[in-house]
């Protein structure tokens, strides 16, 4: 039977018993060090156990928990008691603060005596110091509770995926199109057979995209071809991807022997993807850049836009898009590698965005990285191709980086910054046009002929691109239409001459981007020809428009703006055996689609 509460009323002292119940916990006794070593029973008597007293070693008797600080004992019960004490202390502090606040409210209601400013400052400073000490102690307790978890922003506290999904699988699954042929793995060729392929890569790809040092490339080759098998996964990846890219650069069409060899080398490299593609490493970004270059030549298996986007995000996560501050000490070789990686990723990202009409992975304003390859003061741009062989590759790469900077600027302003048309856009367009012309004219004389042809095609394509209609320039002038017509013919002439070359050492490799550029140039050619046929085909060259003044040409607001004149009309230079009508047929892209098997559908993604 439950007793009635009215019969047994509770008084104030009985309530205190309910608030503080007796904790009857069976406490396990930890043996002292001497009893533990002798493996005898210890009664845990304080200040010394019975066994130590009998052996006259009472002063040497110490418990196991005495070795640890309070709150960090190896006893579960002692740890709980320490937590209870901390909670009781917090409750007492809360009650004290509540009582103090209530007293202050009563004093304020009854009388509010005026206090001096000195007392206010003293009270405020003491309260601030107490609050800071309390906050610091709370942070220390929180950090000690976390244990080994890293709490700084630069710590690598990622210890791998707990499921079957990994970073490498995520990147490959997102960028894959057609699956790679299963079981098609190319055996590593002998070194004498691989040397020409590696040299092909160095002469045509490495000269404009030096993602790592040339010594690193040959060190990877030495490690892979070493008899004792000292090659690391990154070495195998680099050698296999270099061989795959070199084979693709010489392939004539999809399905030939060189194309099959390239796919086999790529399959062999992808076997090391789990060990190479990791977040937080510069070597992983370098490996992704090689895969991007491969994807530009084999668009059926990989999407280059997805790959370069992943590489750009990995680069930004590591902070490579910003040069270290001057106060930070960093080795010169490491700084050069950071700059190489940034500018190679930057070049591929800008090229991919322009070709596929996409947005940039990162803006120019968010990055600040100086150009790599500080040239020697004795080097000159008018040297012969035989001299300064190693500086030649650096000059070509710098030329590519500079044209990508100019392209990035006008592409962002004309195509990505907004949709409101400009009232007078041609001063800006002629300024960018002249900058690209000066870039090509100031190119080093030591540039190889194949690379010079590559840069000339890049220049003509940029001319057509910047003069084409956009959201900022929905209607183009008649003079701009004539320029587009002439530049399209020049682009087709040079591209057709490059494709007809038989030697792979004298012509740049044809990629999917070249097919898309030819497609875009052909569309602009047909568009301007259909809009204004009579004016385009008029035998008299048009006169340049009147020079216009740019809105912000000078930094001095009081200086008069310098007029920007339109570029002169180019003279048609046709090679022997070609005429305008035969060049028009080039934009059918029969040679590109039939010989190289590229998909030039503008909806390609």
Short mmCIF file of C-alpha atoms in Angstrom, two decimals, residues 200 204 249-252 449-450 497-510:
data_model
loop_
_atom_site.label_atom_id
_atom_site.label_comp_id
_atom_site.label_asym_id
_atom_site.label_seq_id
_atom_site.Cartn_x
_atom_site.Cartn_y
_atom_site.Cartn_z
CA UNK A 200 57.72 13.48 -79.02
CA UNK A 204 55.23 19.11 -78.59
CA UNK A 249 49.51 12.88 -80.88
CA UNK A 250 50.73 10.69 -83.78
CA UNK A 251 47.46 8.80 -84.33
CA UNK A 252 45.73 9.50 -87.64
CA UNK A 449 58.05 26.22 -86.43
CA UNK A 450 55.40 23.77 -85.23
CA UNK A 497 48.37 23.17 -94.36
CA UNK A 498 49.13 21.70 -90.94
CA UNK A 499 46.91 18.67 -91.49
CA UNK A 500 48.58 17.90 -94.82
CA UNK A 501 52.03 17.65 -93.28
CA UNK A 502 53.37 14.12 -93.15
CA UNK A 503 56.00 14.50 -90.42
CA UNK A 504 54.73 14.49 -86.85
CA UNK A 505 57.84 16.33 -85.67
CA UNK A 506 56.99 19.49 -87.62
CA UNK A 507 53.27 19.80 -86.90
CA UNK A 508 51.47 20.28 -83.59
CA UNK A 509 49.17 17.49 -82.40
CA UNK A 510 45.51 17.85 -83.35
#
